[in-house]
CSV table of C-alpha atoms in Angstrom, one decimal:
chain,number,residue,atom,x,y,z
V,1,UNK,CA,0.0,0.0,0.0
V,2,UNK,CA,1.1,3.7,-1.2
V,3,UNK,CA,1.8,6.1,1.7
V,4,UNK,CA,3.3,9.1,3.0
V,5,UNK,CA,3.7,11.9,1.0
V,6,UNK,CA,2.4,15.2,0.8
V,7,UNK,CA,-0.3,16.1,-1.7
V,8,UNK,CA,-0.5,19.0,-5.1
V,9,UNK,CA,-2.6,21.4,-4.9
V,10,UNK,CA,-5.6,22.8,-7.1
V,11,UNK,CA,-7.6,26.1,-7.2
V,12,UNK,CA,-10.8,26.2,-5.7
V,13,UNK,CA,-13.2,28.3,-8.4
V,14,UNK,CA,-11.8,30.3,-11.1
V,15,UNK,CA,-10.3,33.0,-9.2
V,16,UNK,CA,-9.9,31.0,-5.8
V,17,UNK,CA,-7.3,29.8,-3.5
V,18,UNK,CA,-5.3,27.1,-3.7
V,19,UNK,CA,-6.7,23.7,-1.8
V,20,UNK,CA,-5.0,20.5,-1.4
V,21,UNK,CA,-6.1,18.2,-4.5
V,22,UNK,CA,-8.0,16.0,-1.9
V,23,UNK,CA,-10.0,17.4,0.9
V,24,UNK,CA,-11.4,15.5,4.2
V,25,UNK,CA,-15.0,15.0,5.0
V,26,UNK,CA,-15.8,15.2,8.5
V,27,UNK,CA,-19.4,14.6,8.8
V,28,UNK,CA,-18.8,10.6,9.7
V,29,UNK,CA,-16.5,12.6,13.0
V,30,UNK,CA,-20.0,12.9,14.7
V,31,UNK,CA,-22.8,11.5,12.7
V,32,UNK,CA,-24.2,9.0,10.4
V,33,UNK,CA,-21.7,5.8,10.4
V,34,UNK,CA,-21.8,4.4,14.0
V,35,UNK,CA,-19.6,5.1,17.5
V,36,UNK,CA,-16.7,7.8,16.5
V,37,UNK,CA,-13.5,7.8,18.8
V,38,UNK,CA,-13.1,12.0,19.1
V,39,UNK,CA,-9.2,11.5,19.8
V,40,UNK,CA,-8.7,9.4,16.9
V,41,UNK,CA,-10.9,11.9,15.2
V,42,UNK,CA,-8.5,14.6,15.7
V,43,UNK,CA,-6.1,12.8,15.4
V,44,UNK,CA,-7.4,12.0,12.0
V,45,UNK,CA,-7.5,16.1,11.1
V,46,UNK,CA,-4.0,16.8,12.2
V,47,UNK,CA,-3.1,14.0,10.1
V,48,UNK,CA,-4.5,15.0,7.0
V,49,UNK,CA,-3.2,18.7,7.8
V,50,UNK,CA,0.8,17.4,7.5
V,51,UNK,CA,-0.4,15.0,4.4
V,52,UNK,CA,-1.9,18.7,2.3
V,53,UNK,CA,-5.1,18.4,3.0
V,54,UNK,CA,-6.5,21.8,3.2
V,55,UNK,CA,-10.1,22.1,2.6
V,56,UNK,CA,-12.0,20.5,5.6
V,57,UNK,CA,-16.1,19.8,5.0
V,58,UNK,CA,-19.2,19.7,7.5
V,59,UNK,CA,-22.6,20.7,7.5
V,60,UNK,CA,-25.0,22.4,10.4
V,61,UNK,CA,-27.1,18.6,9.6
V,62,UNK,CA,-24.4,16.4,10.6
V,63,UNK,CA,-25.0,15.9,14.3
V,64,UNK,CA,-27.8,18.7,14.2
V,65,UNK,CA,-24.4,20.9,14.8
V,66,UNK,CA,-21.9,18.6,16.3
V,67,UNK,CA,-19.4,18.1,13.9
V,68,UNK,CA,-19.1,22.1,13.5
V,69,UNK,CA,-18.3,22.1,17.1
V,70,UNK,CA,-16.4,19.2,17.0
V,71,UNK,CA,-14.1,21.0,14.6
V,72,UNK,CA,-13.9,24.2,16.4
V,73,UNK,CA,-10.7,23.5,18.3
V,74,UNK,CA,-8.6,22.4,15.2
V,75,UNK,CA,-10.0,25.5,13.1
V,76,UNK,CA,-9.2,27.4,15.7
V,77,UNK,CA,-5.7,26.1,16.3
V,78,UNK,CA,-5.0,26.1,12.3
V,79,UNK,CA,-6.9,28.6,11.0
V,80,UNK,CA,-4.5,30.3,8.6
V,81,UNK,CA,-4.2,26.7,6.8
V,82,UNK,CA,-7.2,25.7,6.3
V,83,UNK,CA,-10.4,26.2,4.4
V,84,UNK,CA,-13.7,25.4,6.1
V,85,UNK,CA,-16.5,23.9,4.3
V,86,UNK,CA,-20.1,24.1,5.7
V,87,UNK,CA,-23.8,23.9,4.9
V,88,UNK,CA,-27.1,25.1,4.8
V,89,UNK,CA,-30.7,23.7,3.7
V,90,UNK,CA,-31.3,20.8,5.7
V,91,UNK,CA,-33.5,22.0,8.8
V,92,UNK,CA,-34.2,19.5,11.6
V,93,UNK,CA,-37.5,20.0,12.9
V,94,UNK,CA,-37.4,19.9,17.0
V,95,UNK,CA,-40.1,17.0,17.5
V,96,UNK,CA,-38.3,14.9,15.2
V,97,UNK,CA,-34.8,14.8,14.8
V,98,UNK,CA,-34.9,12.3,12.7
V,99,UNK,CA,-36.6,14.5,9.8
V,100,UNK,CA,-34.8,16.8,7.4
V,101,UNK,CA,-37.0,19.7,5.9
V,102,UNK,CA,-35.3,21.2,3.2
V,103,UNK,CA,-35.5,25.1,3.0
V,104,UNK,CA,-33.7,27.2,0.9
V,105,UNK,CA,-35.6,30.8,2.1
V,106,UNK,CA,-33.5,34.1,2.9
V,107,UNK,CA,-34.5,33.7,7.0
V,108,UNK,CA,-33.6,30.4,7.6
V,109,UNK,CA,-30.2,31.4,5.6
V,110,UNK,CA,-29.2,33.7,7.9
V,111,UNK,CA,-30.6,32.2,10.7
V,112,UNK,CA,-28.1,29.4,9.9
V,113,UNK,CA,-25.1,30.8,9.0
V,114,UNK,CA,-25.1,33.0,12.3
V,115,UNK,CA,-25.6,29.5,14.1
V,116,UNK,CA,-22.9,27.9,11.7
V,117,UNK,CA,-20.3,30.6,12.6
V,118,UNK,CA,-20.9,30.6,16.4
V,119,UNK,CA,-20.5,26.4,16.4
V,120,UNK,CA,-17.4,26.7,14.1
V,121,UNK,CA,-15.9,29.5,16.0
V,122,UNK,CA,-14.6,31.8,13.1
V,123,UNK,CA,-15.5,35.2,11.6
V,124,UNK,CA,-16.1,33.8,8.0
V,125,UNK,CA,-16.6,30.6,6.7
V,126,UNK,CA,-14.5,30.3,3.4
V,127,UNK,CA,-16.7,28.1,1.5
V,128,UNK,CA,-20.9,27.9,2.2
V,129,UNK,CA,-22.6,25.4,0.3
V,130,UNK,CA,-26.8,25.0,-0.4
V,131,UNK,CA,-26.9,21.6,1.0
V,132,UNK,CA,-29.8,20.4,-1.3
V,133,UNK,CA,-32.7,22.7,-3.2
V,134,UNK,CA,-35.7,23.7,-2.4
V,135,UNK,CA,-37.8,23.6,-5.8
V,136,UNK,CA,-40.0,26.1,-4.0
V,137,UNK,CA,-37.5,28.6,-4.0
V,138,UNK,CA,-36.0,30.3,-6.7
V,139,UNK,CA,-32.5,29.3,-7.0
V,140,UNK,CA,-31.6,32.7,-7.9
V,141,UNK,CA,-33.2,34.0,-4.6
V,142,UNK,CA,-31.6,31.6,-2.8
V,143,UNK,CA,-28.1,32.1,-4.2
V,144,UNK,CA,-28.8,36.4,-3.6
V,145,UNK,CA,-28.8,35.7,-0.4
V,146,UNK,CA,-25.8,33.7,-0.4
V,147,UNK,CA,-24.0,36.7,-2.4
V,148,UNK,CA,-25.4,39.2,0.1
V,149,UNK,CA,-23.1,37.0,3.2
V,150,UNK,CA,-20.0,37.6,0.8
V,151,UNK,CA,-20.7,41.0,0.5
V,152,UNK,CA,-21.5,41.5,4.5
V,153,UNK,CA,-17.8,39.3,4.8
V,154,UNK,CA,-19.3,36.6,6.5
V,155,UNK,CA,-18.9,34.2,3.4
V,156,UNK,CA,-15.6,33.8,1.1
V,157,UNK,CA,-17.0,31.9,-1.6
V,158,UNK,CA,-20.0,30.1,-2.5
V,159,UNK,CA,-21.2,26.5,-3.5
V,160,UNK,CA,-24.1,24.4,-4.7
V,161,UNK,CA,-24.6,20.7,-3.4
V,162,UNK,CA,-26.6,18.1,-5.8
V,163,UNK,CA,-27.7,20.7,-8.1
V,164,UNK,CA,-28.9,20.4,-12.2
V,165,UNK,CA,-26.7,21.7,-14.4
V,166,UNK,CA,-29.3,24.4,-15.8
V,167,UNK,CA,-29.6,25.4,-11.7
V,168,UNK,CA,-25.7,25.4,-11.8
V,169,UNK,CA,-26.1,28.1,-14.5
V,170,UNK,CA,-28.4,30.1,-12.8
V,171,UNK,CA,-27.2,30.8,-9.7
V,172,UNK,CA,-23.7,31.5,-11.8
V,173,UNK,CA,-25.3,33.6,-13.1
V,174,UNK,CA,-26.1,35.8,-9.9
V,175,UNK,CA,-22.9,35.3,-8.3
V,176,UNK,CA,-20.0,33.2,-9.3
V,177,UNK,CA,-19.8,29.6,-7.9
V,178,UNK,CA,-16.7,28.4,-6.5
V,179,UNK,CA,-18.1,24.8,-5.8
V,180,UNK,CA,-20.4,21.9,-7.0
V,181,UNK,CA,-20.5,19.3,-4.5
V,182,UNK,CA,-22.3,16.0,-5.7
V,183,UNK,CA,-21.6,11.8,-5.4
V,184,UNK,CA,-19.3,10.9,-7.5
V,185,UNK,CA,-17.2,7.6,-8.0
V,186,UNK,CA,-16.8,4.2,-9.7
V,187,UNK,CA,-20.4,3.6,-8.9
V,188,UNK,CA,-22.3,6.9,-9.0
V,189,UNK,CA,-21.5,8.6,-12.7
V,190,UNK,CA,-24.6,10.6,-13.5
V,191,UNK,CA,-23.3,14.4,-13.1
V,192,UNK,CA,-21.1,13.8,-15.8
V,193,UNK,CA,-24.0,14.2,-18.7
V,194,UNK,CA,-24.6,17.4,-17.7
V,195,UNK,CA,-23.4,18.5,-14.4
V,196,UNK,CA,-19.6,18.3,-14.8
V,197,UNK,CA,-19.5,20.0,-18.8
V,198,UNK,CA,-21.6,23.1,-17.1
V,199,UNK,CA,-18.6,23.8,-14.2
V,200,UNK,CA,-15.8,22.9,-16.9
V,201,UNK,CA,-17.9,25.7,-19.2
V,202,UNK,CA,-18.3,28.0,-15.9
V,203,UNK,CA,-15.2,27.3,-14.3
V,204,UNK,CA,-16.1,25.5,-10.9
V,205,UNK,CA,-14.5,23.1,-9.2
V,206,UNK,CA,-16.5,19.7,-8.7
V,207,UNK,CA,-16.2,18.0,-5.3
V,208,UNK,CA,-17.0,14.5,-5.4
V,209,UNK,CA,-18.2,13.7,-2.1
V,210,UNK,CA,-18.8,9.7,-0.9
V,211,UNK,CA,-16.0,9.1,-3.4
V,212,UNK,CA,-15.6,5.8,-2.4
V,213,UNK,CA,-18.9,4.5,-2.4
V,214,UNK,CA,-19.6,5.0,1.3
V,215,UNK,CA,-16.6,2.8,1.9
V,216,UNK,CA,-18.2,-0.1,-0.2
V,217,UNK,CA,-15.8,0.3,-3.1
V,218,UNK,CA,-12.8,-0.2,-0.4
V,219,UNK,CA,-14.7,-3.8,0.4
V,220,UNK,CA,-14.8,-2.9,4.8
V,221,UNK,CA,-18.4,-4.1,4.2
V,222,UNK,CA,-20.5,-6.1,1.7
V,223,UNK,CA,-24.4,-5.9,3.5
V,224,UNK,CA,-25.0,-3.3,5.1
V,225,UNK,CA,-28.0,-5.1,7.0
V,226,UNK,CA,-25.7,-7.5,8.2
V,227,UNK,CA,-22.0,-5.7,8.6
V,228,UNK,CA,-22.7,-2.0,9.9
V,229,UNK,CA,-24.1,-1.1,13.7
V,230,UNK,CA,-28.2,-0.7,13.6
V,231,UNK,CA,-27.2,3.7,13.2
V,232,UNK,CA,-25.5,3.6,10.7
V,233,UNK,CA,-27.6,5.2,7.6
V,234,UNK,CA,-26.1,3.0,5.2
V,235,UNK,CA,-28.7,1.2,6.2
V,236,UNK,CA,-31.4,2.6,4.3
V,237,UNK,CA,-29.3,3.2,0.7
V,238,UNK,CA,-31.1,0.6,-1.8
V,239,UNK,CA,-27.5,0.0,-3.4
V,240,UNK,CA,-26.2,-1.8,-0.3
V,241,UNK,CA,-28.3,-4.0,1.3
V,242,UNK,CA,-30.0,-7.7,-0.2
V,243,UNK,CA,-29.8,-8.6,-3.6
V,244,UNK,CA,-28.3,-5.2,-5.0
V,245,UNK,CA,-25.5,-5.4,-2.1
V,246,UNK,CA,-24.6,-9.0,-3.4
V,247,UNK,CA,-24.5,-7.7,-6.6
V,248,UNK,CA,-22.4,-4.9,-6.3
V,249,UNK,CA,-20.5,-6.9,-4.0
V,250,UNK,CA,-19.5,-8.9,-7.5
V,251,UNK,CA,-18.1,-5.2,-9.1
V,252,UNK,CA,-15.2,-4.7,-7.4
V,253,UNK,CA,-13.1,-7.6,-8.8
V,254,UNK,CA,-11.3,-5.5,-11.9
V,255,UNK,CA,-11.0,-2.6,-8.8
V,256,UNK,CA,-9.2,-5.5,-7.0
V,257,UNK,CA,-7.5,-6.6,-10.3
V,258,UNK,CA,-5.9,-2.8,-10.6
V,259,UNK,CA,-5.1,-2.3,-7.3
V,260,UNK,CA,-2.8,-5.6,-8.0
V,261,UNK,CA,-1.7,-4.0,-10.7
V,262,UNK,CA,-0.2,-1.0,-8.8
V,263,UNK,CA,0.7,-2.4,-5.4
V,264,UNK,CA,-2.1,-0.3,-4.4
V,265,UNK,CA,-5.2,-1.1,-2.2
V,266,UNK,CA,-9.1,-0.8,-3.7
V,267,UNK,CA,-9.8,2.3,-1.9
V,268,UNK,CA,-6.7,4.1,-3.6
V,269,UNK,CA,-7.5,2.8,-7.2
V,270,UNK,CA,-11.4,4.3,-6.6
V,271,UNK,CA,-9.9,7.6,-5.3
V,272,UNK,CA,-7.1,7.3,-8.2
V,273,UNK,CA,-10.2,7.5,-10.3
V,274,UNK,CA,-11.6,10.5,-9.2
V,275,UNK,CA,-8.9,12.0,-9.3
V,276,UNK,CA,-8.1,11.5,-13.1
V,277,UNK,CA,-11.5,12.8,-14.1
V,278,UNK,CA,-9.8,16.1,-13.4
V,279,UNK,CA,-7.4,15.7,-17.0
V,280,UNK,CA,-10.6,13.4,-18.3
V,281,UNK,CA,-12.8,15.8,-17.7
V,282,UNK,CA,-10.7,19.2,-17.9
V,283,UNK,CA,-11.5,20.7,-14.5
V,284,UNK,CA,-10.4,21.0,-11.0
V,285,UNK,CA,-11.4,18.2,-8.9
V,286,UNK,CA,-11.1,17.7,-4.9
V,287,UNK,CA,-12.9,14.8,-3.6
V,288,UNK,CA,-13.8,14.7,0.1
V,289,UNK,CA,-13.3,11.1,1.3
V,290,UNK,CA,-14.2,11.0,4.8
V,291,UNK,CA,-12.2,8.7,7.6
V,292,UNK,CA,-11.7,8.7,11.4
V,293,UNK,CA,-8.1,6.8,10.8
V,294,UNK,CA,-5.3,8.5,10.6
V,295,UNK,CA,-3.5,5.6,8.6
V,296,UNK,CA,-6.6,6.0,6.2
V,297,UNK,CA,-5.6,9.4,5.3
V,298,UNK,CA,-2.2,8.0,4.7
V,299,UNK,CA,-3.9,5.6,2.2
V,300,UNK,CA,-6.1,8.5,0.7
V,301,UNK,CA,-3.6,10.8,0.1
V,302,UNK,CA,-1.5,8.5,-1.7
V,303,UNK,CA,-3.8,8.0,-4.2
V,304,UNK,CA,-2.7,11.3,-6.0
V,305,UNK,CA,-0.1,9.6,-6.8
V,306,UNK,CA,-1.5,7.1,-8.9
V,307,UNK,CA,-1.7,7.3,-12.6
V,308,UNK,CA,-4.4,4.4,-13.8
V,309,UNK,CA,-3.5,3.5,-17.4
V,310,UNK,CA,-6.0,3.1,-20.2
V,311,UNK,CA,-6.5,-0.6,-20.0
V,312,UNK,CA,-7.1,0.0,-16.0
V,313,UNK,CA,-9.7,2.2,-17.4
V,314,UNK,CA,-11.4,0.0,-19.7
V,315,UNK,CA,-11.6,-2.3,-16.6
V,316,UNK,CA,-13.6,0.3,-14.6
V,317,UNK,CA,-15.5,2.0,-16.9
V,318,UNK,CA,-17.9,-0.3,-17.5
V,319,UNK,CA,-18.4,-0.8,-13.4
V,320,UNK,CA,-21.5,2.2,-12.8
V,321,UNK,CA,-23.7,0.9,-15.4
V,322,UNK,CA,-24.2,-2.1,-13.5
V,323,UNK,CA,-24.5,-1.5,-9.9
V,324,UNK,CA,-28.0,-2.1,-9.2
V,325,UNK,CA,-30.0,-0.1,-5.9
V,326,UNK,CA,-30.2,3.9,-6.0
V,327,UNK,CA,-27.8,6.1,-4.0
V,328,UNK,CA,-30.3,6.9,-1.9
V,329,UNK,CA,-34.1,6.1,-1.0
V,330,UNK,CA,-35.4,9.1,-2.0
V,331,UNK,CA,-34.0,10.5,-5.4
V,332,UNK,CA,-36.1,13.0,-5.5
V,333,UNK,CA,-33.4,15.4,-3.3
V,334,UNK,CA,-30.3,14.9,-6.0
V,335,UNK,CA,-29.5,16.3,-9.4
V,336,UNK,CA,-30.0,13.1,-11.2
V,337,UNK,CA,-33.6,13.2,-9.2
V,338,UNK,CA,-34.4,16.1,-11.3
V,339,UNK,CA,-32.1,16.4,-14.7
């Protein structure tokens, strides 16, 4: 296994700063994939800190505001090398926080990025996505809003999260976009019919996030019924329980066959993947993987150094068109939901 090293950089938007070429999503810190251990959790950060990794991700959903304070301490101890990443849109209604409402309206926008600040600790958060749309609202309202935090200096830059390509356009077209952030990897391909030629044409930088499958393309589990704790959310994705789990289960042989190839592991051969739709694609491209390991970053970052050839590619290709279960339950939330 490839490790050790300390990653290139990319730009973040047309006119932005430079960001490690692999970020670190946090969200899995406080929320969503079982029992986190905090020290190994920030152990975790500091680690990807030394590896490059500059741009660090969260949302004001993942924990109903846990991981932002989780993070706090390291932003605060680090925060003239780091980028910070949050989220709006996903309200969680007080009698049931197990719900998600999504709302996209100018109140609850500054209602949350006062609460997201506060949590965080900081005086501006450099990069504040839309988590997921609200078709009631006007993107172009929405992303006013968003422009009006810039201008007040509470917001660097600005980005969209499992957005259409034609709302892509339109909120460009009120105020630049640094940002898309939607699923991408071996398994999950369908931003790149529409989504990823609009931020090539616009100049935004995609960020794949779950860009290892939700660690199935690394094989750490193969049901998700049967492998993961009973909180884990995995739970509920069609793709990875039953028939479509053993299924998919069956698609990661040529990863395993490549990985051979390169000394590498599965997990850095998906990553590797990503990472080469940057030249395939012609845009900056910073996928989030998240881990709580500190040897996991080790193997993440590594990746970047792998060059898949073209046969390695005509092995994986073909691997999205057959997984069988949808990313998530409800469809109706992600670009592909609505292209």
């Amino acid at each position: 296994m490839m490790t050790g090293h300390t990653i290139p950089t990319t730009t973040l938007g047309a006119d932005g700063p430079e960001v490690g070429v692999q970020g670190l999503g946090c969200m899995g810190m406080s929320f969503a994939y079982g029992p986190a251990d905090a020290d190994a959790s920030r152990a975790t950060l500091e680690r990807a800190l030394e590896r490059g990794v500059t741009l660090y991700d969260t949302a004001d959903a993942y924990g109903a505001g846990d991981n932002e304070r989780f993070l706090a301490p390291f932003l605060a101890a680090h925060r003239d090398e780091v980028l910070i990443a949050t989220k709006f849109a996903l309200s969680i209604p007080p009698d049931d926080p197990t719900r998600r409402i999504v709302r996209n309206d100018p109140p609850y926008i500054r209602q949350a990025v006062e609460a997201s600040l506060r949590r965080l600790g900081v005086d501006v958060i450099d990069l504040y996505y839309m988590h997921r749309r609200d078709v009631n609202v006007p993107v172009e309202e929405t992303v006013g809003v968003m422009a009006e935090l810039v201008r007040e200096g509470k917001v660097k830059q600005l980005g969209l999260s499992e957005v259409t390509a034609g709302e892509l356009r339109a909120a460009h077209a009120v105020h630049p976009i640094a940002a898309v952030q939607s699923e991408w990897s071996l398994f999950s391909r369908d931003i790149e019919a529409a989504v990823v030629p609009a931020a090539r044409d616009l100049g935004v930088t995609l960020v794949p996030y779950s860009p290892l499958g939700r660690g199935f393309l690394t094989g750490s589990f193969t049901d998700a019924t049967k492998d993961l704790t009973q909180d884990d959310f995995r739970r509920t994705m069609p793709r990875f329980t039953g028939d479509n789990a053993a299924a998919n289960a069956a698609l990661l042989e040529p990863v395993r066959a490549v990985a051979g190839h390169h000394g590498a592991t599965p997990a850095q051969v998906a990553l590797a993947w990503v990472h080469q739709q940057a030249a395939v694609h012609g845009l900056p491209v910073v996928p989030i993987p998240g881990t709580r390991s500190p040897s996991r970053v080790d193997e993440n970052t590594a990746a970047t150094r792998i060059t898949l050839t073209e046969a390695d590619l005509n092995l994986l290709d073909p691997i999205a068109d057959q997984v069988t279960g949808t990313r998530y339950a409800d469809m109706s939330f992600t670009s592909a939901g609505r292209e």
